[in-house]
Short mmCIF file of C-alpha atoms and ligand atoms in Angstrom, two decimals:
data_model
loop_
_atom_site.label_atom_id
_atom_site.label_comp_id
_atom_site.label_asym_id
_atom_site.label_seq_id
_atom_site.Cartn_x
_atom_site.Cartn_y
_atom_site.Cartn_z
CA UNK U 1 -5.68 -0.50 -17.66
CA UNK U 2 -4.60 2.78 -16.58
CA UNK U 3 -1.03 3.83 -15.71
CA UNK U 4 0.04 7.27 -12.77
CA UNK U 5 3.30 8.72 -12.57
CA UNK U 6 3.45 8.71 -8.74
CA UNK U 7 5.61 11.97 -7.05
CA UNK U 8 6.52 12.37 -3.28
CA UNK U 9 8.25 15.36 -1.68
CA UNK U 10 6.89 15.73 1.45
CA UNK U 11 9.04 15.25 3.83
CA UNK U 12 12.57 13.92 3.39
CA UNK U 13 11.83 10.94 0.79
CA UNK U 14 12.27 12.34 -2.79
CA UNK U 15 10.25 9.62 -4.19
CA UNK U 16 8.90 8.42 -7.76
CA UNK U 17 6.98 5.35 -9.37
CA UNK U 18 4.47 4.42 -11.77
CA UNK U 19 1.49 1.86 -10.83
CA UNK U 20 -0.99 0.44 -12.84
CA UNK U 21 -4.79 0.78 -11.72
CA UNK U 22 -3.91 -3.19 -12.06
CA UNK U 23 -1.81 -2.86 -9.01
CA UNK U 24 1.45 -3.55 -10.46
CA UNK U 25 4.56 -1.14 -9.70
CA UNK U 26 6.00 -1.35 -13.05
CA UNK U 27 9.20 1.16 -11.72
CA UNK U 28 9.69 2.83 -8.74
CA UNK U 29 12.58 4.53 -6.65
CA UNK U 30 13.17 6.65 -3.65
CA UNK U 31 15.56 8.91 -2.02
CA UNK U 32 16.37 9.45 1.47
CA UNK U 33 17.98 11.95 3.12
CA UNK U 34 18.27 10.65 6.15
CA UNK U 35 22.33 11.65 5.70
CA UNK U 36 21.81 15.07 5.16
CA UNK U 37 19.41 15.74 8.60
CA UNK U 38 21.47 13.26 10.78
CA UNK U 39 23.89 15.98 11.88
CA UNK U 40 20.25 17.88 13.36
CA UNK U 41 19.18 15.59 14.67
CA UNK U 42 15.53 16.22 12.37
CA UNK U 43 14.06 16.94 9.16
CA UNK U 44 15.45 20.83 8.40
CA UNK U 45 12.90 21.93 5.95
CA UNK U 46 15.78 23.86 4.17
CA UNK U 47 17.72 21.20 3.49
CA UNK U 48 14.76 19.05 2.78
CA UNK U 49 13.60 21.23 0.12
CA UNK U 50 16.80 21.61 -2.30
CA UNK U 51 17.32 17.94 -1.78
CA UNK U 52 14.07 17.12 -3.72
CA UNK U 53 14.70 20.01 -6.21
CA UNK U 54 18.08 18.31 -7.16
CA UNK U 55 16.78 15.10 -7.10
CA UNK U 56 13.19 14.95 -8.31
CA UNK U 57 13.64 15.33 -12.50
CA UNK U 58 15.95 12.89 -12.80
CA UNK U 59 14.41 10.36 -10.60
CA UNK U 60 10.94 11.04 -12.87
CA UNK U 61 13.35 9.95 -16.09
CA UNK U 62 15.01 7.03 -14.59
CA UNK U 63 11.71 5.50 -13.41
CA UNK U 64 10.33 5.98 -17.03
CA UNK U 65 13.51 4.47 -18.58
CA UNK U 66 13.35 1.76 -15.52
CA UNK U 67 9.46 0.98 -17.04
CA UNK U 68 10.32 1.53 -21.07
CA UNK U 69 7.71 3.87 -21.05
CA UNK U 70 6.89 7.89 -22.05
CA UNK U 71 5.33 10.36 -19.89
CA UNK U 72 2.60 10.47 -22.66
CA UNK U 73 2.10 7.10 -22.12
CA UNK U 74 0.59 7.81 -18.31
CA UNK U 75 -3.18 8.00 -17.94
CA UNK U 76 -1.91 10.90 -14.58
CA UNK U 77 0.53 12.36 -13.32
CA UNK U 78 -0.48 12.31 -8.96
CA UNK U 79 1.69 14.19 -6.71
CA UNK U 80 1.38 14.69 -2.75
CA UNK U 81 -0.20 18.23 -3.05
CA UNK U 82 -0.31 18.36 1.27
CA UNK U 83 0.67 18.32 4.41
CA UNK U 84 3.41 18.75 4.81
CA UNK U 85 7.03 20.89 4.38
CA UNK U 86 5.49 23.36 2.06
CA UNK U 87 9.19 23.83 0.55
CA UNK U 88 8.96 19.95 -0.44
CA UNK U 89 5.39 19.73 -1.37
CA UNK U 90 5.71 22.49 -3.65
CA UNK U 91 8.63 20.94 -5.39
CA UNK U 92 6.91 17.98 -6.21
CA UNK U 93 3.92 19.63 -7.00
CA UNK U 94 5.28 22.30 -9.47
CA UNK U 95 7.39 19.59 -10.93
CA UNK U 96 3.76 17.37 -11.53
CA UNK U 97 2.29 20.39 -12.88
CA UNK U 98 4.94 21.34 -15.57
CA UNK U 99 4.84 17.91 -16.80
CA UNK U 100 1.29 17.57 -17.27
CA UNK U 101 1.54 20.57 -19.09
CA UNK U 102 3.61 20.04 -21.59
CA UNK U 103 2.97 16.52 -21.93
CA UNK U 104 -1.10 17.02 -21.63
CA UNK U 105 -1.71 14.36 -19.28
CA UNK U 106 -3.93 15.11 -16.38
CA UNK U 107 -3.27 16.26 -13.02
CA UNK U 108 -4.09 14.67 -10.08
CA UNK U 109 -3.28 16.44 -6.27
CA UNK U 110 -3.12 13.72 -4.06
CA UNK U 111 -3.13 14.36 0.15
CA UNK U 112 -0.38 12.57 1.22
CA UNK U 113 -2.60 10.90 4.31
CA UNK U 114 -4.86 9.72 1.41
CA UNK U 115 -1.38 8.36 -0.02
CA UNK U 116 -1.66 6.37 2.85
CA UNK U 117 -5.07 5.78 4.11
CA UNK U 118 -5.08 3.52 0.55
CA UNK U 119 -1.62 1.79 0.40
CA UNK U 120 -2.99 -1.43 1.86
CA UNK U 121 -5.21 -1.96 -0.72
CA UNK U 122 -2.34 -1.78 -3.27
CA UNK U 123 -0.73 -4.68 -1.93
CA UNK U 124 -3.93 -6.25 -0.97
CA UNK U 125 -6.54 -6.65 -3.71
CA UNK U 126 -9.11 -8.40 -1.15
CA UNK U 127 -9.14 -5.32 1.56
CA UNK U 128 -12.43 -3.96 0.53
CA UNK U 129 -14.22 -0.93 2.18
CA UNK U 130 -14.99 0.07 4.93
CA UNK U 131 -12.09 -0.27 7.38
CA UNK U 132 -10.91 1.10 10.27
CA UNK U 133 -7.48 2.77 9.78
CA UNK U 134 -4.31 3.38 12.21
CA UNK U 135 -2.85 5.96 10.69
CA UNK U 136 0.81 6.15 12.56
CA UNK U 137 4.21 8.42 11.29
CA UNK U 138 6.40 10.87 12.04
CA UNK U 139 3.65 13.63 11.50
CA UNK U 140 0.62 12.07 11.79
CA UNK U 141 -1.12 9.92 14.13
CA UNK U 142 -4.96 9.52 13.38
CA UNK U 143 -7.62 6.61 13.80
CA UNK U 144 -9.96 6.91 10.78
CA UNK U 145 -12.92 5.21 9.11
CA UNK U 146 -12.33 4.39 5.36
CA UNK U 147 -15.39 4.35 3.95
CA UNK U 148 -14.66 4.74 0.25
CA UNK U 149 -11.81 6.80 -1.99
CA UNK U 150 -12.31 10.07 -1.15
CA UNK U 151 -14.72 9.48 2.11
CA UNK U 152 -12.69 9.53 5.38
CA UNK U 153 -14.12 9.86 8.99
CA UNK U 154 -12.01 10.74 11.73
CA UNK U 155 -12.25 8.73 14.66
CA UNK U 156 -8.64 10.28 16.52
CA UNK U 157 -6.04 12.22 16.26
CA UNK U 158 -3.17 13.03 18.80
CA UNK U 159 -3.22 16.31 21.07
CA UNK U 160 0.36 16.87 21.31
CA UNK U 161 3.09 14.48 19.46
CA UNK U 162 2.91 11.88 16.78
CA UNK U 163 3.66 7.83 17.44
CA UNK U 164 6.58 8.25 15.27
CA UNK U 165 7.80 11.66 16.55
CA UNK U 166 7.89 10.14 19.72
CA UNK U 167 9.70 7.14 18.81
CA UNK U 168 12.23 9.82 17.02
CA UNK U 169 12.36 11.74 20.22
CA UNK U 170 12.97 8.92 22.46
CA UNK U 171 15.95 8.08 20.39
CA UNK U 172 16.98 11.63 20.42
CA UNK U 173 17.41 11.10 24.27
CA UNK U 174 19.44 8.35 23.84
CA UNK U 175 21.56 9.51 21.72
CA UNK U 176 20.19 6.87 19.04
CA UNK U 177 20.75 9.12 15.83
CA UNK U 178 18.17 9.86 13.28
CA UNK U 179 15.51 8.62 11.93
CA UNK U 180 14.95 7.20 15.49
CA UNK U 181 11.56 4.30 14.72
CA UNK U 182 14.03 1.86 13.99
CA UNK U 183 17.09 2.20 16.17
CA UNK U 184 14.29 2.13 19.43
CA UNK U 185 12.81 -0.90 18.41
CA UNK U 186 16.43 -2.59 17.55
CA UNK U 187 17.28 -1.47 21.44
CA UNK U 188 14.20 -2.52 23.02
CA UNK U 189 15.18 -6.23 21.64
CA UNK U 190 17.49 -6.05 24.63
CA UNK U 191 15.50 -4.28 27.22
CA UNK U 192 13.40 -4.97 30.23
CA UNK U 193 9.84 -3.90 29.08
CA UNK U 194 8.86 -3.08 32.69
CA UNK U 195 11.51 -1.64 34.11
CA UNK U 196 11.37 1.97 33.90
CA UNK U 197 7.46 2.94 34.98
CA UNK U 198 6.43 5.31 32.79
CA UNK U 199 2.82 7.01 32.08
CA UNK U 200 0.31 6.30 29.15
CA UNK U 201 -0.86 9.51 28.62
CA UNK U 202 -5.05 9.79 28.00
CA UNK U 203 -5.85 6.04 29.02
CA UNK U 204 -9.12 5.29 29.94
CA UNK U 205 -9.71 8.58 28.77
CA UNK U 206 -13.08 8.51 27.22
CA UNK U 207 -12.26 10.33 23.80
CA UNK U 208 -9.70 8.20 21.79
CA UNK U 209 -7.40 10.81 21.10
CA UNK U 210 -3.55 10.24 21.38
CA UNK U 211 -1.02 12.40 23.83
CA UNK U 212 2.52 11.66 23.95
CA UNK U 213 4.33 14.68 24.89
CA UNK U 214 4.27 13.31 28.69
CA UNK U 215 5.66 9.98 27.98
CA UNK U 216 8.62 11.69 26.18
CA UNK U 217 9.29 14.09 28.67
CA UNK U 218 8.92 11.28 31.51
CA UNK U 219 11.87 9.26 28.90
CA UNK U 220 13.91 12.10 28.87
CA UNK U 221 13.75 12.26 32.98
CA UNK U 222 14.36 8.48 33.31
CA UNK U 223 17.36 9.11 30.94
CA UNK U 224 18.80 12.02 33.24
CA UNK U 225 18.21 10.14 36.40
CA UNK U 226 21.12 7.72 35.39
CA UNK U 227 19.56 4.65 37.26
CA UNK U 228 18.14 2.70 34.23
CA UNK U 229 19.79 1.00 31.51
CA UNK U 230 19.38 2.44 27.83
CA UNK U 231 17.49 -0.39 26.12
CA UNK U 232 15.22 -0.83 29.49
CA UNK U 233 14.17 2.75 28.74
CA UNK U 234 13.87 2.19 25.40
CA UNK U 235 11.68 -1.09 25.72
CA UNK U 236 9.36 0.34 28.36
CA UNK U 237 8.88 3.06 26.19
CA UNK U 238 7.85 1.57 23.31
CA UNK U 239 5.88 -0.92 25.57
CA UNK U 240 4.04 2.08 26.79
CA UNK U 241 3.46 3.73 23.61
CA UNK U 242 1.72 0.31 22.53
CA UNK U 243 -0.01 0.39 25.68
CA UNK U 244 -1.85 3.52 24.54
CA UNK U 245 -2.30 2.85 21.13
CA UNK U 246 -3.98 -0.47 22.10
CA UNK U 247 -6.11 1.29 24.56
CA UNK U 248 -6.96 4.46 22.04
CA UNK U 249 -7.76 1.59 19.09
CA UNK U 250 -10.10 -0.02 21.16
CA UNK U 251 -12.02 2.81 22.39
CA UNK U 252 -12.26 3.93 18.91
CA UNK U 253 -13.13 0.50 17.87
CA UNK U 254 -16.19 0.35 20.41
CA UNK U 255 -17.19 3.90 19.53
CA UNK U 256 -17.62 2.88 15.58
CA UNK U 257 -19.77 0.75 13.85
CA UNK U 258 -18.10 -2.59 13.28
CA UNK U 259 -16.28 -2.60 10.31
CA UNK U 260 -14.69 -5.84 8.69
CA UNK U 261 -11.02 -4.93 8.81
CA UNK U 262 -8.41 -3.41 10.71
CA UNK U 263 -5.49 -1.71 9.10
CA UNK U 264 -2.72 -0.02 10.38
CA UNK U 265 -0.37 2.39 7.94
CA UNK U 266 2.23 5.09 7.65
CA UNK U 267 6.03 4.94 9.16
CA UNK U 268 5.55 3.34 12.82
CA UNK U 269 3.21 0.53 11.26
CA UNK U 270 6.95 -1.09 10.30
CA UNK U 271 7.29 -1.85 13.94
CA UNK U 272 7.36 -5.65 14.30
CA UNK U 273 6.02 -5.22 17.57
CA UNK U 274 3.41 -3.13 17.20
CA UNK U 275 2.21 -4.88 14.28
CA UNK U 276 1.89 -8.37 15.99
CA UNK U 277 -0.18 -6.74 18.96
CA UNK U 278 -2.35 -5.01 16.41
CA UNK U 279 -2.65 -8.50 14.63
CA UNK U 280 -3.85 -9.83 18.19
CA UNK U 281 -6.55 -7.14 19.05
CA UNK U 282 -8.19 -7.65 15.64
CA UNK U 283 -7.91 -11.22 16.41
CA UNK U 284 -9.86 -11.28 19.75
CA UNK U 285 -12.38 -8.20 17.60
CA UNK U 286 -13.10 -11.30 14.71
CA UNK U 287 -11.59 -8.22 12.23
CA UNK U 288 -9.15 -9.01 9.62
CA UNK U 289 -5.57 -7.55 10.15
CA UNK U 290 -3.94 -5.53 7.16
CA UNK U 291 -0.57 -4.13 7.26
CA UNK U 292 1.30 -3.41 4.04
CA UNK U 293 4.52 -4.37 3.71
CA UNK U 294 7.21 -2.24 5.23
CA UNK U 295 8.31 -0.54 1.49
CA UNK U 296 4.46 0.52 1.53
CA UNK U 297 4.50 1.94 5.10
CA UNK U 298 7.02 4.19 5.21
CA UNK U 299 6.90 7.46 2.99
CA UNK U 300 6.97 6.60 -0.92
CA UNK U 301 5.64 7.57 -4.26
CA UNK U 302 4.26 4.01 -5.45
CA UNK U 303 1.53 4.58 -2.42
CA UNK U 304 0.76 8.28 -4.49
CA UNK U 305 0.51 6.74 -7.49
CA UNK U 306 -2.03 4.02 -6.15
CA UNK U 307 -4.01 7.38 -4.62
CA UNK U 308 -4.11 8.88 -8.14
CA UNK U 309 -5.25 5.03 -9.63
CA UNK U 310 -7.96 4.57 -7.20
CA UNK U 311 -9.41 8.63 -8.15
CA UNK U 312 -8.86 7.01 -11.94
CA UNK U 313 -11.08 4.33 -11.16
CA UNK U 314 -14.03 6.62 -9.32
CA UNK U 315 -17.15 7.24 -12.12
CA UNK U 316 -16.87 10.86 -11.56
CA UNK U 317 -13.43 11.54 -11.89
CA UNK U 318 -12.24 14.50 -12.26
CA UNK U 319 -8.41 15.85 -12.89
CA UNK U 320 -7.48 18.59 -10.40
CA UNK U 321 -6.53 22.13 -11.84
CA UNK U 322 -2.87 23.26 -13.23
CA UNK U 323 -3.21 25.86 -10.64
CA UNK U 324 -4.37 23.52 -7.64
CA UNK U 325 -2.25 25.38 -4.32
CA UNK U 326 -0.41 23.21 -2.21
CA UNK U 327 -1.90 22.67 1.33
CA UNK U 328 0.94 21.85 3.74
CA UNK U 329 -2.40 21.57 6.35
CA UNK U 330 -5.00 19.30 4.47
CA UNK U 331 -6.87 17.54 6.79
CA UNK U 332 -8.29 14.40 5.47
CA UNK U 333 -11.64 14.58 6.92
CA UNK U 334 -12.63 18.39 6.73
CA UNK U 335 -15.39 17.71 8.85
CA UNK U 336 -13.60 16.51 11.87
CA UNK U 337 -13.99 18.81 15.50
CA UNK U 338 -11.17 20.49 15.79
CA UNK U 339 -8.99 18.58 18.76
CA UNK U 340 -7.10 21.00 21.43
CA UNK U 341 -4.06 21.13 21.15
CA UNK U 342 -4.26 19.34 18.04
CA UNK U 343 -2.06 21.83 16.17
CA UNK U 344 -1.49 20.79 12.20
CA UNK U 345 -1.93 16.87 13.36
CA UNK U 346 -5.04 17.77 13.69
O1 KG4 O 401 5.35 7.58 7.08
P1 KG4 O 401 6.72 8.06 7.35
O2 KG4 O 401 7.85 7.51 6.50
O3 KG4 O 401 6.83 9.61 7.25
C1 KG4 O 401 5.84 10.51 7.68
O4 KG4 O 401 4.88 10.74 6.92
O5 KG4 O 401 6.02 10.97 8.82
O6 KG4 O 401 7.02 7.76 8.89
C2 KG4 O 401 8.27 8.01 9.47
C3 KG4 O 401 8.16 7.75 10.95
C4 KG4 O 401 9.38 8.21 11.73
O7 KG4 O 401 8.95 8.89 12.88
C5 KG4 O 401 10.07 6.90 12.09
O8 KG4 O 401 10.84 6.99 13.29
C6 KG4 O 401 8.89 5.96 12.25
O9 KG4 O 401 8.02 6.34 11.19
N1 KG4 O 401 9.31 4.57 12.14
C7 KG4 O 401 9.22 3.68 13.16
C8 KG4 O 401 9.80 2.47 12.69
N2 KG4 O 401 10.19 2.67 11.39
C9 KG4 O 401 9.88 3.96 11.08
N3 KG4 O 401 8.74 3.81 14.40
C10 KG4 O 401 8.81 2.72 15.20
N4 KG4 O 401 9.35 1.55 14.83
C11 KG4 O 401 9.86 1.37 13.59
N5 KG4 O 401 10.39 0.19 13.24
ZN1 ZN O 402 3.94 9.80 5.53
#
């Protein structure tokens, strides 16, 4: 049984755990900083970054003490190496490096999409490969094929915004504080699904790529215009958005070969609402649904940990160099056509 040290920094969660290639989280905690960017409104990579350096060591100790166990004792020590806020990725990443040093374990630089692309199969022993993958968070919206560790196809990506940049927008307009996922789909409870019209950018379109910039700006209009009610906004919205991501999936869906399973991951995938109309297109498809559960989805270090135990586990594994650069662009599928307007989503 091997046992990963698990390090996040890539964003605003300052993040640690350690997982057994048994798929038990023997320890694991995070830190959020949602406080410290609520006055901006967003993440301020500044801020971001001296949070994790003040945070990071001791959160690596207490999870050891949490698990009674040394940094010796850990088979690797996997840290999100990219994307990301290069100030945060490098914290993490210098941290995993000096403690792999002096405590000669290996090194293992894990891509934070990768971080996520796996999760489900930490909670879920059964989801084998190949899947088909909704990737959806504050940076990132892809649709992938999951083919093995290590072997990722990319199916999507968005032009403009992410799903979850969107959702944080949205609740930027309406004055909803920050991080905004959450406090939409609390509002949209209350709302009127279909009373504000608004577009869904790229349906029908024949590539499955994602847009959302339009629907935002079309939220922030409806907000100025005074004439609709806050949570009607915010529920057509967010009935929208899962308009196009149901329309996207499935013309991703019929452009792959079938695959058993259909996963969704990252931030938005804690949607309640999202996830039950995902459940019901893989339903009517005959696929199996996976979500992980919502401690999974969101950004956190057991999911890096599980990266770095499932590169363990590959026959030709190899530890990644003490010098390995951080990449805050690392595409997960190098091979993927460039998308326009794609930017670092891409
Ligand atoms: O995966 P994550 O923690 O960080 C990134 O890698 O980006 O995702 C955070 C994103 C934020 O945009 C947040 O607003 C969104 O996930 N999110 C949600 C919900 N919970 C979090 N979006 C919609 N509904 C939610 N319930
Ligand atoms: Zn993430």
């Amino acid at each position: 049984m091997g046992l990963v040290l698990g390090i996040e920094s890539s964003c605003d969660e300052t993040a640690a755990a350690l997982v057994t290639t048994g798929r038990v989280i023997l320890a694991q905690r995070i830190a959020s900083q949602d406080a410290e960017h609520a006055p901006y409104g967003g993440v301020v990579p500044e801020i971001a970054a001296r949070a994790h350096v003040e945070r990071l060591a001791p959160m690596i100790e207490a999870v050891l003490a949490d698990a009674g166990v040394e940094l010796r004792d850990c088979d690797a020590i996997a840290a999100t190496a990219g994307p990301g806020l290069i100030g945060g990725v490098m914290v993490g990443l210098v941290t995993a490096k000096a403690l792999a040093m002096a405590s000669a374990v290996p090194l293992i630089a894990v891509n934070h999409l990768e971080g996520h692309a796996l999760s489900p199969r930490l909670a879920d022993p059964g989801l084998e490969f190949p899947y088909a993958l909704l990737l959806v968070s504050g940076g990132h919206c892809q649709i992938l094929r999951v083919d093995g560790v290590g072997q990722y196809r990319r199916i999507a990506t968005t032009i403009d915004d992410a799903l979850g940049e969107a959702f944080d927008k949205t609740a930027k307009i309406l004055g909803l504080g920050f991080p905004g996922g959450p406090a939409v789909e609390r509002l949209a409870q209350q709302g009127d699904p279909r009373a504000v019209p608004l577009p869904r950018p790229l349906k029908g379109s024949a590539e499955p790529h994602f847009s959302f910039a339009g629907l935002k700006s079309a939220v922030l209009r409806a907000s100025e215009s005074g004439l609709h009610a806050d949570a009607d906004i915010a529920a057509s919205f967010q009935q929208a958005a899962l308009d196009c991501v149901l329309d996207r999936l499935t013309r991703a869906l019929d452009a792959m070969e079938p695959v058993p399973a259909l996963v969704v991951a990252g931030g938005v995938a804690a949607n309640q609402r999202i996830r039950t109309a995902l459940e019901e297109l893989a339903d009517e498809r005959g696929m199996r649904f996976v979500a992980p559960p919502l401690a999974l989805c969101t950004d956190n270090a057991a999911m890096i940990a599980w990266a770095g135990c499932e590169r363990l586990g590959l026959t030709d594994f190899r530890a990644d160099p003490l010098d390995f650069v951080a990449r805050p662009r690392w595409p997960l599928d190098p091979l993927a056509e460039p998308v326009r307007g794609a930017g670092y989503k891409a």
